C-alpha positions as MATLAB code, in Angstrom:
seq = 'XXXXXXXXXXXXXXXXXXXXXXXXXXXXXXXXXXXXXXXXXXXXXXXXXXXXXXXXXXXXXXXXXXXXXXXXXXXXXXXXXXXXXXXXXXXXXXXXXXXXXXXXXXXXXXXXXXXXXXXXXXXXXXXXXXXXXXXXXXXXXXXXXXXXXXXXXXXXXXXXXXXXXXXXXXXXXXXXXXXXXXXXXXXXXXXXXXXXXXXXXXXXXXXXXXXXXXXXXXXXXXXXXXXXXXXXXXXXXXXXXXXXXXXXXXXXXXXXXXXXXXXXXXXXXXXXXXXXXXXXXXXXXXXXXXXXXXXXXXXXXXXXXXXXXXXXXXXXXXXXXXXXXXXXXXXXXXXXXXXXXXXXXXXXXXXXXXXXXXXXXXXXXXXXXXXXXXXXXXXXXXXXXXXXXXXXXXXXXXXXXXXXXXXXXXXXXXXXXXXXXXXXXXXXXXXXXXXXXXXXXXXXXXXXXXXXXXXXXXXXXXXXXXXXXXXXXXXXXXXXXXXXXXXXXXXXXXXXXXXXXXXXXXXXXXXXXXXXXXXXXXXXXXXXXXXXX';
ca = [
       0.007   -0.004   -0.008;
       2.770    2.432    0.927;
       4.427    1.619   -2.367;
       1.218    2.455   -4.208;
       0.794    5.804   -2.354;
       4.395    6.796   -3.172;
       3.696    5.998   -6.812;
       0.574    8.214   -6.909;
       2.325   11.142   -5.215;
       5.275   10.870   -7.599;
       3.046   10.833  -10.639;
       1.142   13.949   -9.421;
       4.396   15.794   -8.838;
       5.667   14.885  -12.266;
       2.474   16.112  -13.931;
       2.617   19.359  -11.982;
       6.157   20.085  -13.069;
       5.366   19.231  -16.708;
       2.258   21.543  -16.611;
       4.216   24.419  -15.194;
       6.903   24.022  -17.843;
       4.295   23.954  -20.630;
       2.505   27.052  -19.260;
       5.769   28.903  -19.285;
       6.001   28.287  -23.015;
       2.556   29.872  -23.749;
       2.402   33.523  -25.035;
       1.308   36.075  -22.441;
      -1.629   38.304  -23.510;
      -1.024   41.940  -22.652;
      -3.975   44.146  -21.634;
      -5.126   46.632  -24.293;
      -4.093   50.108  -23.152;
      -7.026   52.338  -22.296;
      -6.966   55.710  -24.139;
      -8.537   58.135  -21.760;
     -10.266   61.280  -23.070;
      -7.875   64.182  -22.714;
      -8.940   67.718  -21.927;
      -8.138   70.284  -24.610;
      -7.280   73.668  -23.186;
      -6.355   75.444  -26.442;
      -9.869   76.794  -27.200;
     -11.418   77.379  -23.795;
     -13.467   75.366  -21.334;
     -15.397   72.259  -22.344;
     -13.200   71.008  -25.179;
     -11.707   67.519  -25.263;
      -9.604   65.616  -27.788;
     -11.489   63.150  -29.947;
      -9.631   59.869  -29.164;
      -7.045   59.026  -31.759;
      -7.012   62.517  -33.296;
      -5.634   65.968  -32.676;
      -9.107   67.508  -33.084;
     -10.750   69.186  -30.080;
     -14.522   68.884  -29.694;
     -17.018   70.724  -27.516;
     -20.590   69.417  -27.071;
     -23.076   71.921  -25.675;
     -26.754   72.599  -25.812;
     -29.850   74.258  -24.422;
     -33.253   73.431  -23.036;
     -35.891   76.153  -22.977;
     -39.499   76.689  -21.911;
     -41.533   79.694  -22.998;
     -45.042   80.785  -22.228;
     -46.615   83.873  -23.798;
     -49.675   86.092  -23.536;
     -50.802   88.737  -25.962;
     -53.841   90.934  -26.293;
     -56.380   89.931  -28.939;
     -59.106   92.185  -30.308;
     -60.578   89.837  -32.874;
     -64.334   89.985  -33.436;
     -64.336   87.273  -36.076;
     -64.892   83.560  -35.474;
     -62.297   82.614  -38.089;
     -59.523   84.772  -36.638;
     -58.479   82.348  -33.946;
     -58.494   84.576  -30.944;
     -55.642   82.833  -29.118;
     -54.173   84.883  -26.299;
     -51.640   82.393  -24.998;
     -48.987   80.091  -26.367;
     -46.282   77.684  -25.222;
     -43.027   76.299  -26.510;
     -40.487   73.702  -25.469;
     -37.155   73.864  -27.323;
     -33.935   71.902  -27.437;
     -30.613   72.869  -29.023;
     -27.471   70.788  -29.657;
     -24.130   72.374  -30.576;
     -21.043   70.610  -31.911;
     -17.837   72.645  -32.181;
     -14.788   70.851  -33.641;
     -11.400   72.603  -33.987;
      -7.976   71.483  -35.206;
      -4.788   73.524  -35.229;
      -3.074   73.570  -38.635;
      -0.216   75.375  -40.316;
      -2.814   77.814  -41.735;
      -4.463   78.468  -38.386;
      -7.490   76.885  -36.772;
      -9.721   74.622  -38.831;
     -13.198   74.798  -37.372;
     -16.503   73.039  -38.060;
     -19.600   74.138  -36.149;
     -23.111   72.617  -36.265;
     -26.260   73.606  -34.380;
     -29.568   71.764  -34.476;
     -32.752   73.289  -33.024;
     -36.010   71.412  -32.476;
     -39.189   72.546  -30.755;
     -42.861   72.071  -30.212;
     -44.987   75.212  -29.947;
     -48.695   76.046  -29.810;
     -51.136   78.909  -29.716;
     -49.782   82.408  -30.217;
     -46.217   81.057  -30.197;
     -46.348   79.619  -33.722;
     -44.680   80.924  -36.821;
     -45.976   81.516  -40.329;
     -42.471   82.545  -41.341;
     -41.025   79.166  -40.387;
     -43.804   77.444  -42.314;
     -43.173   79.512  -45.410;
     -39.550   78.431  -45.593;
     -40.382   74.795  -44.710;
     -38.660   74.789  -41.318;
     -41.859   74.144  -39.379;
     -44.812   71.839  -39.968;
     -48.327   72.022  -38.631;
     -49.086   69.209  -36.224;
     -51.789   66.664  -37.068;
     -54.550   65.514  -34.784;
     -56.183   67.627  -32.103;
     -55.180   71.003  -33.581;
     -57.494   71.706  -36.486;
     -56.510   75.387  -36.762;
     -52.812   74.973  -37.629;
     -51.620   76.621  -34.418;
     -49.602   73.642  -33.226;
     -46.186   73.192  -34.806;
     -43.248   70.854  -34.680;
     -40.000   72.015  -36.206;
     -36.428   70.952  -36.748;
     -34.023   73.530  -38.055;
     -30.395   73.218  -39.098;
     -29.584   76.597  -37.591;
     -25.840   76.417  -38.233;
     -23.511   74.126  -40.190;
     -20.370   75.849  -41.353;
     -16.619   75.437  -41.818;
     -14.024   78.114  -41.048;
     -10.492   77.954  -42.342;
      -7.837   80.583  -43.072;
     -10.422   83.409  -43.222;
     -12.947   81.350  -45.159;
     -16.481   80.691  -43.875;
     -18.616   78.229  -45.862;
     -21.977   76.689  -44.993;
     -25.074   77.692  -43.093;
     -24.425   80.641  -40.795;
     -25.643   84.124  -39.806;
     -25.558   86.735  -42.510;
     -22.461   88.928  -42.359;
     -24.772   91.883  -42.920;
     -26.255   91.508  -39.410;
     -25.034   93.373  -36.360;
     -27.427   93.777  -33.403;
     -29.679   90.896  -34.536;
     -31.902   91.108  -31.413;
     -28.986   90.297  -29.096;
     -30.789   91.461  -25.934;
     -34.338   90.224  -26.746;
     -36.493   87.142  -26.342;
     -39.013   87.527  -29.148;
     -36.979   89.657  -31.517;
     -39.758   92.225  -32.053;
     -37.646   95.222  -32.980;
     -36.937   96.065  -36.614;
     -33.494   95.269  -37.985;
     -31.839   92.530  -40.006;
     -31.622   89.145  -38.232;
     -30.906   86.537  -40.891;
     -29.539   83.976  -38.449;
     -29.550   80.981  -40.854;
     -28.522   81.400  -44.460;
     -26.247   79.566  -46.866;
     -23.106   81.497  -47.630;
     -19.471   81.526  -48.794;
     -17.398   84.337  -47.278;
     -13.836   85.517  -46.762;
     -12.779   87.647  -43.816;
      -9.493   89.576  -43.789;
      -8.135   90.810  -40.432;
      -5.890   93.869  -40.232;
      -4.987   94.078  -36.542;
      -6.409   96.168  -33.689;
      -9.662   94.313  -34.079;
     -10.359   95.562  -37.613;
     -11.738   93.139  -40.178;
     -13.425   93.198  -43.583;
     -15.685   90.512  -45.050;
     -16.972   89.772  -48.538;
     -19.801   87.258  -48.580;
     -21.858   85.485  -51.254;
     -25.208   84.627  -49.656;
     -28.346   82.685  -50.576;
     -30.978   85.156  -51.877;
     -33.937   82.955  -50.825;
     -33.692   83.982  -47.172;
     -33.787   87.733  -47.937;
     -36.492   87.556  -50.561;
     -39.857   89.277  -50.231;
     -42.496   88.791  -52.935;
     -43.143   90.950  -55.988;
     -46.659   92.362  -55.702;
     -49.273   90.074  -57.297;
     -52.781   91.570  -56.903;
     -54.662   88.509  -58.039;
     -53.645   86.382  -55.069;
     -53.278   83.344  -57.306;
     -50.805   80.493  -56.919;
     -48.343   80.661  -58.586;
     -48.202   84.442  -58.321;
     -48.993   86.475  -61.466;
     -48.950   90.232  -62.098;
     -51.196   91.625  -64.889;
     -49.730   94.028  -67.449;
     -51.277   95.891  -70.400;
     -50.766   94.290  -73.814;
     -53.472   96.096  -75.815;
     -54.792   99.643  -76.197;
     -57.873  101.272  -77.757;
     -57.480  104.980  -78.541;
     -54.587  105.191  -76.109;
     -56.565  103.570  -73.257;
     -55.588  100.108  -71.932;
     -58.068   97.522  -73.175;
     -56.319   94.125  -72.777;
     -53.949   92.599  -70.285;
     -51.761   89.536  -69.952;
     -50.038   88.061  -66.929;
     -46.357   88.101  -65.980;
     -45.142   85.140  -63.966;
     -43.988   87.120  -60.921;
     -42.526   84.229  -58.969;
     -38.923   85.226  -58.299;
     -36.047   83.173  -59.729;
     -32.667   82.487  -58.131;
     -29.936   83.656  -60.498;
     -27.461   85.917  -58.715;
     -26.601   85.511  -55.049;
     -26.784   88.387  -52.597;
     -23.420   90.126  -52.334;
     -22.623   91.357  -48.819;
     -19.696   93.454  -47.611;
     -18.966   94.362  -44.012;
     -16.272   96.474  -42.315;
     -16.024   95.779  -38.594;
     -13.990   96.797  -35.554;
     -13.974   94.958  -32.210;
     -12.039   96.551  -29.349;
     -12.241   96.928  -25.613;
     -14.668   99.832  -25.830;
     -17.115   97.794  -27.966;
     -17.813   97.138  -31.646;
     -18.893   98.971  -34.793;
     -19.876   97.755  -38.238;
     -20.762   99.105  -41.654;
     -22.626   96.681  -43.944;
     -23.878   96.808  -47.558;
     -25.762   94.270  -49.634;
     -27.224   93.807  -53.118;
     -30.249   91.659  -53.845;
     -31.462   90.742  -57.327;
     -35.214   90.817  -58.120;
     -35.753   88.548  -61.086;
     -39.164   87.332  -62.303;
     -40.465   85.147  -65.128;
     -41.999   85.815  -68.551;
     -45.287   87.076  -69.913;
     -47.820   84.307  -70.326;
     -48.510   83.149  -73.881;
     -52.180   82.628  -73.049;
     -54.798   84.737  -74.835;
     -54.929   88.282  -73.466;
     -57.937   89.232  -71.314;
     -60.140   92.034  -72.615;
     -61.475   93.125  -75.969;
     -60.987   95.789  -78.617;
     -57.997   97.917  -79.514;
     -54.696   96.776  -80.867;
     -52.442   94.167  -79.286;
     -49.099   95.833  -78.668;
     -47.311   93.376  -76.415;
     -44.920   94.567  -73.747;
     -41.156   94.317  -73.140;
     -39.778   91.539  -70.977;
     -39.559   92.466  -67.308;
     -35.908   93.197  -66.637;
     -34.275   92.209  -63.380;
     -33.200   94.944  -60.969;
     -30.671   95.079  -58.157;
     -32.141   95.925  -54.805;
     -29.673   97.133  -52.204;
     -29.277   97.955  -48.518;
     -26.850   99.696  -46.193;
     -26.544   99.480  -42.412;
     -24.454  100.986  -39.685;
     -24.260   99.925  -36.069;
     -22.258  100.482  -32.908;
     -22.081   98.609  -29.595;
     -20.660  100.533  -26.660;
     -19.600   98.662  -23.552;
     -20.389  100.536  -20.327;
     -18.397   98.911  -17.490;
     -18.350  102.243  -15.636;
     -22.105  101.850  -15.112;
     -21.966   98.116  -14.276;
     -19.941   95.133  -15.414;
     -21.597   93.662  -18.495;
     -23.612   96.770  -19.443;
     -23.780   97.613  -23.146;
     -25.661   99.882  -25.583;
     -26.544   99.084  -29.199;
     -27.443  101.693  -31.801;
     -28.237  100.702  -35.384;
     -29.799  102.150  -38.531;
     -30.494  100.625  -41.943;
     -31.934  101.720  -45.317;
     -33.068   99.437  -48.147;
     -34.382   99.857  -51.695;
     -35.869   96.656  -53.069;
     -34.748   94.600  -50.062;
     -37.003   95.146  -47.042;
     -35.712   92.029  -45.295;
     -32.430   93.848  -44.755;
     -34.144   96.476  -42.584;
     -36.088   93.761  -40.728;
     -39.403   95.591  -41.186;
     -41.341   92.309  -41.124;
     -40.055   90.992  -37.792;
     -43.311   91.379  -35.812;
     -45.789   90.366  -38.540;
     -43.678   87.640  -40.132;
     -41.605   87.550  -43.287;
     -41.779   85.976  -46.791;
     -45.404   87.027  -47.367;
     -46.841   89.734  -49.698;
     -48.879   91.188  -46.837;
     -49.241   90.001  -43.283;
     -50.552   90.762  -39.838;
     -48.795   90.171  -36.565;
     -51.731   89.051  -34.458;
     -55.298   87.724  -34.619;
     -57.777   90.402  -35.563;
     -55.209   93.001  -36.704;
     -57.204   95.775  -38.358;
     -55.220   95.735  -41.591;
     -52.324   93.917  -43.194;
     -48.975   95.535  -43.806;
     -47.479   95.176  -47.318;
     -43.965   93.695  -47.396;
     -43.249   93.426  -51.144;
     -39.831   94.364  -52.559;
     -41.310   95.588  -55.846;
     -44.342   95.937  -58.079;
     -44.555   95.410  -61.822;
     -45.798   98.558  -63.574;
     -48.627   97.406  -65.889;
     -47.868  100.130  -68.462;
     -44.137   99.379  -68.858;
     -43.878   95.829  -67.581;
     -40.885   96.909  -65.472;
     -40.176   96.600  -61.756;
     -40.664   99.475  -59.334;
     -38.991   98.898  -55.982;
     -40.164   99.703  -52.451;
     -37.969  101.602  -50.013;
     -37.722  101.707  -46.253;
     -35.590  102.254  -43.204;
     -35.301  101.105  -39.598;
     -33.573  102.358  -36.430;
     -32.890  100.363  -33.264;
     -31.634  101.130  -29.770;
     -31.135   98.535  -27.031;
     -29.484   98.757  -23.620;
     -28.544   95.890  -21.267;
     -27.993   96.663  -17.594;
     -26.740   94.370  -14.806;
     -28.343   95.234  -11.460;
     -26.121   92.586   -9.917;
     -24.307   89.495  -11.218;
     -27.607   87.590  -10.872;
     -30.078   90.182  -12.127;
     -30.141   91.997  -15.476;
     -32.578   93.959  -17.594;
     -32.825   95.069  -21.214;
     -34.643   98.098  -22.591;
     -35.151   98.184  -26.359;
     -37.072  100.011  -29.060;
     -37.207  100.532  -32.829;
     -38.907  102.615  -35.478;
     -39.251  101.829  -39.176;
     -41.118  102.760  -42.347;
     -41.818  101.091  -45.694;
     -43.188  102.929  -48.696;
     -43.940  102.769  -52.408;
     -43.696  105.401  -55.128;
     -46.921  107.252  -55.886;
     -46.759  106.138  -59.525;
     -46.546  102.463  -58.486;
     -49.853  102.623  -56.567;
     -51.567  104.709  -59.259;
     -50.550  102.233  -61.969;
     -51.925   99.310  -59.959;
     -55.122  101.311  -59.455;
     -55.743  101.707  -63.179;
     -55.215   97.972  -63.569;
     -57.871   97.287  -60.963;
     -60.467   99.086  -63.012;
     -59.780   97.057  -66.168;
     -59.530   93.749  -64.288;
     -62.602   94.291  -62.123;
     -65.426   95.846  -64.195;
     -68.840   96.802  -62.832;
     -67.619   97.381  -59.276;
     -66.498   93.808  -58.638;
     -63.344   92.768  -56.752;
     -61.528   89.576  -57.602;
     -58.358   90.731  -55.819;
     -59.646   90.668  -52.228;
     -57.569   92.719  -49.769;
     -54.835   93.030  -52.444;
     -57.107   95.362  -54.405;
     -55.853   98.897  -54.753;
     -59.019  100.386  -56.310;
     -59.575  102.893  -59.077;
     -57.663  106.171  -58.426;
     -59.908  108.961  -57.256;
     -62.519  106.664  -55.654;
     -63.311  106.299  -51.967;
     -62.149  102.680  -52.009;
     -58.775  103.710  -53.437;
     -58.321  106.081  -50.504;
     -59.152  103.396  -47.936;
     -57.706  100.138  -49.338;
     -54.666   98.661  -47.536;
     -52.693   97.422  -50.574;
     -49.413   99.258  -51.232;
     -49.984  101.844  -48.517;
     -46.982  103.551  -46.881;
     -46.802  102.259  -43.330;
     -44.773  102.724  -40.141;
     -44.227  100.672  -37.016;
     -42.554  101.177  -33.687;
     -41.722   98.822  -30.844;
     -40.747   99.417  -27.242;
     -40.074   96.725  -24.662;
     -38.125   95.595  -21.630;
     -37.099   92.441  -19.825;
     -35.991   91.273  -16.394;
     -33.843   88.143  -16.043;
     -32.661   86.267  -12.938;
     -29.682   83.933  -13.136;
     -29.465   82.295   -9.699;
     -26.703   79.906  -10.892;
     -24.426   79.822  -13.893;
     -26.123   79.060  -17.251;
     -29.670   79.267  -15.867;
     -31.971   82.116  -16.890;
     -35.456   82.745  -15.549;
     -36.983   85.857  -17.052;
     -39.901   87.820  -18.384;
     -40.149   90.167  -21.364;
     -42.899   92.551  -22.407;
     -43.180   94.732  -25.466;
     -45.662   97.039  -27.158;
     -45.841   97.498  -30.911;
     -47.889   99.829  -33.073;
     -48.370   99.774  -36.829;
     -50.094  102.453  -38.826;
     -50.545  104.128  -42.216;
     -48.453  107.210  -42.920;
     -51.414  109.223  -44.153;
     -55.190  108.961  -44.430;
     -57.269  106.091  -43.092;
     -57.518  102.395  -43.898;
     -60.339   99.860  -43.810;
     -60.659   98.072  -40.454;
     -61.095   94.499  -41.658;
     -61.857   93.212  -38.156;
     -64.824   95.495  -37.637;
     -65.851   95.520  -41.327;
     -64.918   92.028  -42.603;
     -67.092   92.342  -45.755;
     -65.655   95.673  -46.897;
     -63.490   94.249  -49.703;
     -66.563   92.512  -51.168;
     -68.467   95.850  -51.288;
     -66.231   98.027  -53.434;
     -69.176   99.483  -55.401;
     -71.050  100.234  -52.207;
     -68.063  101.988  -50.646;
     -67.589  104.173  -53.754;
     -71.276  105.064  -53.908;
     -71.617  105.709  -50.195;
     -74.156  102.908  -49.705;
     -71.667  100.949  -47.598;
     -69.622  102.821  -45.011;
     -66.793  100.669  -43.627;
     -65.171  101.156  -40.247;
     -61.682  102.612  -40.650;
     -58.524  103.092  -38.600;
     -55.159  104.819  -38.740;
     -53.234  102.362  -36.583;
     -53.384   99.173  -34.550;
     -51.331   97.913  -31.622;
     -50.402   94.870  -29.594;
     -48.954   94.091  -26.174;
     -47.211   90.763  -25.570;
     -45.603   89.221  -22.458;
     -43.268   86.190  -22.453;
     -41.938   84.102  -19.614;
     -38.812   82.006  -20.167;
     -36.811   79.389  -18.289;
     -33.594   78.434  -20.070;
     -30.640   76.174  -19.177;
     -27.472   76.229  -21.316;
     -24.955   73.456  -20.869;
];
């Protein structure tokens, strides 16, 4: 037995030694090294190196709630009558930067998405396909979902290419919630630009920009889709007797050309901007002319014209009053480019005529040009805007903004008179197929009261109070008052006299007396909670 036990123990020992020797011959697997994310300090806080690259990336964003209230004077069942609205918004920012022999290579992208209802919905966003009416419980189109590529651009060696803010802009509602004041604020456009820097904070930029986002319509009185503008193509004894239709939908041919000269120094900033904007429409229809008698004469092709705009602005830092205080002053003038003066900011842009709230007494015209029916050529509108805005810090946690603007938009007297003669030929026997776009026959009572192509003004004044109890958290309220009006005479009050534009003959004869107004106004209040991260 002892002999057998010794044999077993010896065999086990031998196997153990052999196993150890064999294990020593096996390759040893080394642990894969862990590449930790490294902080990048070259471009400020929040950047880190993308693993395996020398590119620094910063991910940031925003969450926002807004609730709003505005006065509503609507007397019509179809005018909505909403006095409140709500919005929840998210924003994601990606900022990637790489140092190269030519300087910093940067790519920046910003995505906005939101859900909004009631008074906080946007016809402007719908018109440029950045917002969509929600389906289901909202049968009035006042619920919207939207996703907007707000920014997506590359910067390299002075070049900026992609979707970015227009280089024409300066103040761009820097101190406001709603953005009610007049002034250019083209925050998302497609562009290709080059910026040269000269030292001491001085720079100059030349930019080629997408004309779609600064385009207002050419006046089309018929209200048809697609838009058409009637012109005279036949005369009887020197009097217009027949008309055809020009396709007045604008074409994209030339980009907008923008130039800006800017200085940024310790005292603040200043900028001079200029822009050109082509107005280019289609051809005369080959369909049979409307009307009878006289001789068909035809009409020359509608030539394109170059609208233009200029703007000057200054921002003055006021640390002597309080750290963070600043004052903006800005003025702009445009001919054939009303978007560059931001005259449509309250009512909403990209529409021939629009109102800023339910039950507004009359629409404001926002067209860049009309087509003269006698010559077939474009006649541009002209306008200006001025803005002032001051931000004051009561303490590091509390701040307020006070802002205001004034602007005007007008048309030449001959442009409105020409459209008036066209109304008489197109609408015989006192009819009106043009609706509220009807100018009326010159010399009649309706011509004096119609809203189409009237010279208008608007002013805005407002203020805000914001509390920031901790870093990157804002809780605030903003209120503003805006008034719009006609520069002279009176205008039909479509809220109190909703059938006026269907009673042209009655207005001219005195059988129908519409209610009229010289101005209308609105007060709006917004509450906001916003966290940036």
